[in-house]
Coordinates of C-alpha atoms in Angstrom, one line a residue:
X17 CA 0.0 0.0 0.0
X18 CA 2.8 2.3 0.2
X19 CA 3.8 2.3 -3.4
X20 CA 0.8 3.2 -4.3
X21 CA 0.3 6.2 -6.4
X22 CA -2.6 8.8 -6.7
X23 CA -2.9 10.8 -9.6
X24 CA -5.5 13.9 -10.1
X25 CA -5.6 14.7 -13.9
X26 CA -7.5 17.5 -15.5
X27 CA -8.3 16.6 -18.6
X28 CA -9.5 13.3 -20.2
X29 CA -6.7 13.3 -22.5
X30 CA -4.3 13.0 -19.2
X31 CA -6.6 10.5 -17.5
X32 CA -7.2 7.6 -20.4
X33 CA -3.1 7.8 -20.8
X34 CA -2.8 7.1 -17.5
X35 CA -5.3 4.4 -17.6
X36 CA -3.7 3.0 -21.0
X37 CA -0.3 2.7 -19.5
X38 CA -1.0 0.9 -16.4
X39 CA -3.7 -0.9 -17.3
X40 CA -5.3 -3.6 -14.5
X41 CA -3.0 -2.0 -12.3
X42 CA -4.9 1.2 -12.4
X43 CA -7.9 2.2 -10.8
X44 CA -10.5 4.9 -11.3
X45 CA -11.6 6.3 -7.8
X46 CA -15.0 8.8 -7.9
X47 CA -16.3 8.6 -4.5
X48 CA -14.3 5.9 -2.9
X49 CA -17.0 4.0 -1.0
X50 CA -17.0 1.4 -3.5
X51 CA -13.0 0.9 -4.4
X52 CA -12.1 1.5 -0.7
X53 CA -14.0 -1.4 0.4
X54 CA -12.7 -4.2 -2.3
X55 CA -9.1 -2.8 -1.5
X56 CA -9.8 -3.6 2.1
X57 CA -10.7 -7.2 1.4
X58 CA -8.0 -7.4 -0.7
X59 CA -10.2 -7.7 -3.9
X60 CA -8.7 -4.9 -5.1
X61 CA -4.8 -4.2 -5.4
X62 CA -4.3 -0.9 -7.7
X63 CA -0.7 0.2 -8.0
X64 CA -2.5 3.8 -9.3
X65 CA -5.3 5.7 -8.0
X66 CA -7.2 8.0 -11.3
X67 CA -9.2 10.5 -9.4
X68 CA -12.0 12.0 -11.7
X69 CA -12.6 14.6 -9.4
X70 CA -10.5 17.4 -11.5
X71 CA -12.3 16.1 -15.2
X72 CA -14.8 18.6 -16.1
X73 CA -18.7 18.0 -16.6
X74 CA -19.3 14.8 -14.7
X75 CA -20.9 16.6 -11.9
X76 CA -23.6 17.7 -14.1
X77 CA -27.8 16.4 -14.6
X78 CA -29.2 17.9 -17.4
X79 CA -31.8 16.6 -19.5
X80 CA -32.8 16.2 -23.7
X81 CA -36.0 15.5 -25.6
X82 CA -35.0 12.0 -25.1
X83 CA -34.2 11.9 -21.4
X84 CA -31.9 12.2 -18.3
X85 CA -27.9 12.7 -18.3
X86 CA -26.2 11.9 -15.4
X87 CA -22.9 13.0 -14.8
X88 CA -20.8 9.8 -13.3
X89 CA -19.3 12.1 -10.4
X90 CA -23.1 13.2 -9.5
X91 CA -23.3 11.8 -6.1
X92 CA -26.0 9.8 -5.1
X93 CA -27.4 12.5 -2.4
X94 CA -27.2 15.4 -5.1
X95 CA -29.9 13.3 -7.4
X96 CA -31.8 12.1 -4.3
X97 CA -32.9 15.8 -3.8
X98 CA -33.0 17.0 -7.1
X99 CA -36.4 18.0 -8.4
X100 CA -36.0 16.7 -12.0
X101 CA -35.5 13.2 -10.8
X102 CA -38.2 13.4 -8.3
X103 CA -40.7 14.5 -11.2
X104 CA -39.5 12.4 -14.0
X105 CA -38.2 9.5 -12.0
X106 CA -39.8 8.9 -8.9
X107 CA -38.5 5.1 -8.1
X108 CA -34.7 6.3 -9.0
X109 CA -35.6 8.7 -5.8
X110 CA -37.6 6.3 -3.9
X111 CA -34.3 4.2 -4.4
X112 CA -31.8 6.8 -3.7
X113 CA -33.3 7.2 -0.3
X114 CA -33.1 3.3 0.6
X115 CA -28.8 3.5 0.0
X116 CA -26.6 3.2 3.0
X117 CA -27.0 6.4 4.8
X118 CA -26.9 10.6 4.2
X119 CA -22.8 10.5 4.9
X120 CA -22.4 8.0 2.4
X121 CA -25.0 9.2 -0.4
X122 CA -22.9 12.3 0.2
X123 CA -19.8 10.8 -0.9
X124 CA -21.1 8.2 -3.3
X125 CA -21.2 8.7 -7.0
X126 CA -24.0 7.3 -9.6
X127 CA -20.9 6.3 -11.8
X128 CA -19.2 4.3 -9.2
X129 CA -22.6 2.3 -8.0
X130 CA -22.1 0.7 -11.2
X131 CA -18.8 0.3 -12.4
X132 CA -17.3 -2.7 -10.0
X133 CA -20.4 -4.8 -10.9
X134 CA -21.8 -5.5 -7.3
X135 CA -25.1 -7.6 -7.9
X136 CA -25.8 -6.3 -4.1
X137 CA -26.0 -3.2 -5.2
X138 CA -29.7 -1.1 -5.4
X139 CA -29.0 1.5 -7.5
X140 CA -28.2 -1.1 -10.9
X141 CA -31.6 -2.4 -10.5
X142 CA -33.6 0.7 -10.9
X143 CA -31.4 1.9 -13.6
X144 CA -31.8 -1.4 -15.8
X145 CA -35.3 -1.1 -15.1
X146 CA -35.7 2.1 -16.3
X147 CA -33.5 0.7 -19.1
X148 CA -30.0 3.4 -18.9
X149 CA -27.1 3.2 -20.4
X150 CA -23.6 3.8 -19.5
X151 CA -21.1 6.0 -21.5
X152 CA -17.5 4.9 -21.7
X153 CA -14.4 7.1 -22.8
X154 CA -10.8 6.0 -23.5
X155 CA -7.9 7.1 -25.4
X156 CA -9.9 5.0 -28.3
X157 CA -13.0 6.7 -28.3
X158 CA -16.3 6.7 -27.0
X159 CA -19.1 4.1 -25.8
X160 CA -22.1 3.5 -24.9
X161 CA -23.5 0.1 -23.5
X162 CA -27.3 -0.8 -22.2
X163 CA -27.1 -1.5 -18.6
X164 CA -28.5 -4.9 -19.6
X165 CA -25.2 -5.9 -21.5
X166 CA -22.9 -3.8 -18.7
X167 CA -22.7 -6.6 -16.3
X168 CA -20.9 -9.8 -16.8
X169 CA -20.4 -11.7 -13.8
X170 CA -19.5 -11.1 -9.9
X171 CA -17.5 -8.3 -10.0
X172 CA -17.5 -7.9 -13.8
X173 CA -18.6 -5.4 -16.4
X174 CA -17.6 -5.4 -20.3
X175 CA -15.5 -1.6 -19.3
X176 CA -12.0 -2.6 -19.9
X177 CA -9.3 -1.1 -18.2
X178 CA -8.5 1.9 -19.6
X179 CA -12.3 2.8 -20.3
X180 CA -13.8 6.0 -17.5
X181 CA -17.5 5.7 -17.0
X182 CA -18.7 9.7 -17.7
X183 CA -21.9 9.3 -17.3
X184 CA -25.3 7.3 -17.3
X185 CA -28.5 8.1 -19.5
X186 CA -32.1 7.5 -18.7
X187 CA -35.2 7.6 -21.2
X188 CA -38.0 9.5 -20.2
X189 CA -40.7 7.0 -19.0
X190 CA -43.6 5.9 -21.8
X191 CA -47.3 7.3 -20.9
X192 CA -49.2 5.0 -18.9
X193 CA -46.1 3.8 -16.6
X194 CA -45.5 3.3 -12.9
X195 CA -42.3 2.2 -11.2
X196 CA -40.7 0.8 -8.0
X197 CA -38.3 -0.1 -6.6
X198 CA -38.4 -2.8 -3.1
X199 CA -36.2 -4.4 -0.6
X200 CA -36.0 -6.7 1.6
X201 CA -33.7 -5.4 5.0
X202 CA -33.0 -8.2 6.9
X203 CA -30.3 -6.3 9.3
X204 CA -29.4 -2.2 9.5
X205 CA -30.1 0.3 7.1
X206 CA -26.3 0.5 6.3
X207 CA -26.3 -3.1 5.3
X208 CA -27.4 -4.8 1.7
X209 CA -30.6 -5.6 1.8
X210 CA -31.6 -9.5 1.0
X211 CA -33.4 -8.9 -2.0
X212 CA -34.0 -5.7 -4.6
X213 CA -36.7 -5.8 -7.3
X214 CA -37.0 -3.1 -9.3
X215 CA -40.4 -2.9 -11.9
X216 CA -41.1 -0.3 -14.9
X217 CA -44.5 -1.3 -16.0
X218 CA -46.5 0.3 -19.0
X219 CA -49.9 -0.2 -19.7
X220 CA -51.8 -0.2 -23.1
X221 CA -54.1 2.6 -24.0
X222 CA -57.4 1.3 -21.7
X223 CA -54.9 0.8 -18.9
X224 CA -56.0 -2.7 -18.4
X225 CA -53.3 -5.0 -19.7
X226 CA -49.5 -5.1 -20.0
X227 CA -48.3 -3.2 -23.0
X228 CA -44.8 -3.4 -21.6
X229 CA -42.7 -4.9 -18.3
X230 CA -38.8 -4.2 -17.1
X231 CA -37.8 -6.0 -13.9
X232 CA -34.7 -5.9 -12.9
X233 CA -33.1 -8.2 -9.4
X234 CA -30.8 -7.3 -6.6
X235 CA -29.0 -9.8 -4.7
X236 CA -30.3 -13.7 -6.6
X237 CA -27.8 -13.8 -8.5
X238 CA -23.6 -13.2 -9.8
X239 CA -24.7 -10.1 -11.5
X240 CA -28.1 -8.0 -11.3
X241 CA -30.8 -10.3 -12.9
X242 CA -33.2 -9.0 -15.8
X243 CA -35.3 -12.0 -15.9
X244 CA -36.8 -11.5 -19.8
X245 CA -38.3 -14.9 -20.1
X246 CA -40.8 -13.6 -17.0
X247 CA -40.8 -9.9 -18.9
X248 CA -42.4 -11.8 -22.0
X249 CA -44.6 -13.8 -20.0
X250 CA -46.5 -11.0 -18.9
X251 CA -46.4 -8.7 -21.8
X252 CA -49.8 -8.9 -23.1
X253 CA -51.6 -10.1 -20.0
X254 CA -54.0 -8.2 -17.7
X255 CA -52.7 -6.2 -15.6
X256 CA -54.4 -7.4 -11.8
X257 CA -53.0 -9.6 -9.1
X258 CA -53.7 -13.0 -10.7
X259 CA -51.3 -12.5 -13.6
X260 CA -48.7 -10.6 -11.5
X261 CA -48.9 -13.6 -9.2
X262 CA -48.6 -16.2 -11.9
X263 CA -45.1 -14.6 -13.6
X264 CA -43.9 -13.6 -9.5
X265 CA -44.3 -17.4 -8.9
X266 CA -42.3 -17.8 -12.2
X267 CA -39.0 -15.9 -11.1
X268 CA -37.9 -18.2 -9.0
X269 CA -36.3 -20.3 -12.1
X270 CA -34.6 -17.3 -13.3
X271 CA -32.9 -16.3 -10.4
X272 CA -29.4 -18.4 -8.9
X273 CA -29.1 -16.8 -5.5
X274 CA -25.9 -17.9 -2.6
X275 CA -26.8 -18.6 0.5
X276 CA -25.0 -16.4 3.2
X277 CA -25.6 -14.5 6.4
X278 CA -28.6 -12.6 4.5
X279 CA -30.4 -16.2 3.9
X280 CA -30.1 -19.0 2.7
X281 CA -30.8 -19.7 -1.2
X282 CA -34.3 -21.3 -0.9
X283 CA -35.4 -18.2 1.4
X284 CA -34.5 -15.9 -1.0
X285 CA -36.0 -17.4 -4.0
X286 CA -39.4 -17.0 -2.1
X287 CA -38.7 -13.5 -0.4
X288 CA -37.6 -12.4 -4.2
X289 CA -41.2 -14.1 -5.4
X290 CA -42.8 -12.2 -2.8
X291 CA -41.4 -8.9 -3.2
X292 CA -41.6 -9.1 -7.3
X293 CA -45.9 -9.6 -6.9
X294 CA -45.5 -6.6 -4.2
X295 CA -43.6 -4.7 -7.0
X296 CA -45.8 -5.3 -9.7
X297 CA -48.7 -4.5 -7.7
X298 CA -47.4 -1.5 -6.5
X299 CA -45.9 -0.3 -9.8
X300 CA -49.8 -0.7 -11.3
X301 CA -51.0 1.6 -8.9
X302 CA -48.3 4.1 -9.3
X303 CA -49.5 4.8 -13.3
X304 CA -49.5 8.0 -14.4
X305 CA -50.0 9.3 -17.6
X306 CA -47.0 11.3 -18.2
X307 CA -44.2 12.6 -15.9
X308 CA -43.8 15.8 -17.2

């Protein structure tokens, strides 16, 4: 730990050579809460620290005819309270406010909740829900991946080395949607919960059956779960309590959770069951029109 080196650039150019020369050995650090952690169970061992806290523009949320642009250093308390992502986004709030606690939203970034892949994590689960994407920046060029394809195993995302997350876009919701985001807490709020579901839902025009679904899983699995086999199963259904509890009952194949101190692997397959009906039900009564 004593050899290892902290560097500050401030400008991109500066920052992707850096990450190009040392490769694996290099680490981006946003906020820290994330990195710090892994280096302190040893599942981390940078020989370089990149801080992105001099690069300009990743601190901003601003928005397009299309949607949301987050900033990757936005941290997580700066979007909690912001009124664009209250009105346009309520479970990304609703969310927000179930992470750790103030002093860490404080410190945590929206770019760093999902670079290291953490299927523990809450914040992925809402985002792939409300179907982001991440944009990636090297000396190469630019990126941009669907959250959906962003995760590849414990730990693992498709961002190479030398790649910076800069920022994460969100479409604006369709008309006729409601979203949610659940947990189960089985210990203190500081802790990962047991289980996350996360639900977009859309209805069709006379609001009474599934025109579209996203549902996206916290903690069942190596990565965060999008289980799309269930998503098809109720896309076209009614939308009331006896099809919800029909594909709810039907997650439990898609989902390959570890038992640990949070459960065992059985208990979770039923908490997530439960929690995915509460979702869906919830989501359906949380339609709106627009979100303007």
């Amino acid at each position: 730990m004593s050899d290892l080196q902290y560097r500050a650039p401030a400008e991109f150019s500066e920052a992707a050579g850096i990450l190009a020369e040392y490769g694996t050995d290099a680490k981006v650090l946003a906020g820290g809460t994330t990195l710090l952690l892994l280096m302190k169970q040893q599942l981390a061992s940078p020989r370089v620290l990149v801080s992105l806290h001099r690069l300009p523009g990743l601190s901003a949320v601003t928005q397009d005819n299309d949607g949301l642009h987050l900033g990757a250093q936005t941290t997580l308390r700066d979007l909690e309270v912001s009124q664009i992502v209250a009105r346009r986004f309520p479970s990304l709030r609703q969310t927000l406010a179930q992470v750790a606690s103030v002093r860490i939203r404080n410190q945590a970034t929206i770019g760093g909740n999902v670079a290291y892949g953490d299927p523990l994590m809450d914040l992925p689960a809402t985002l792939m829900a409300l179907d982001a994407s991440v944009h990636l920046l090297s000396s190469r060029g630019g990126r941009t991946v669907h959250l959906t394809n962003f995760f590849v195993d414990h730990l693992t995302t498709v961002a190479q080395p030398d790649e910076i997350i800069t920022g994460i876009s969100v479409p604006f919701l369709p008309p006729r949607s409601g979203t949610v985001y659940l947990k189960y807490l089985a210990r203190t709020a500081a802790d990962y919960g047991t289980v996350g579901v996360a639900v977009r839902l859309s209805l069709e025009a006379a609001g009474d059956r599934v025109a579209d679904v996203r549902i996206a899983l916290a903690g069942v699995g190596p990565t965060t779960v999008r289980p799309l086999d269930v998503e098809a199963a109720l896309r076209g259904q009614p939308a009331d309590r006896a099809a919800f509890a029909t594909v709810a009952a039907a997650v439990r194949s898609a989902v390959s959770p570890s038992s640990d101190s949070r459960g065992s692997a059985e208990y979770k397959r039923h908490m997530v069951e439960v929690f995915l009906r509460r979702a869906l039900d919830k989501s359906r009564a949380e339609v709106r029109d627009d979100f303007r």
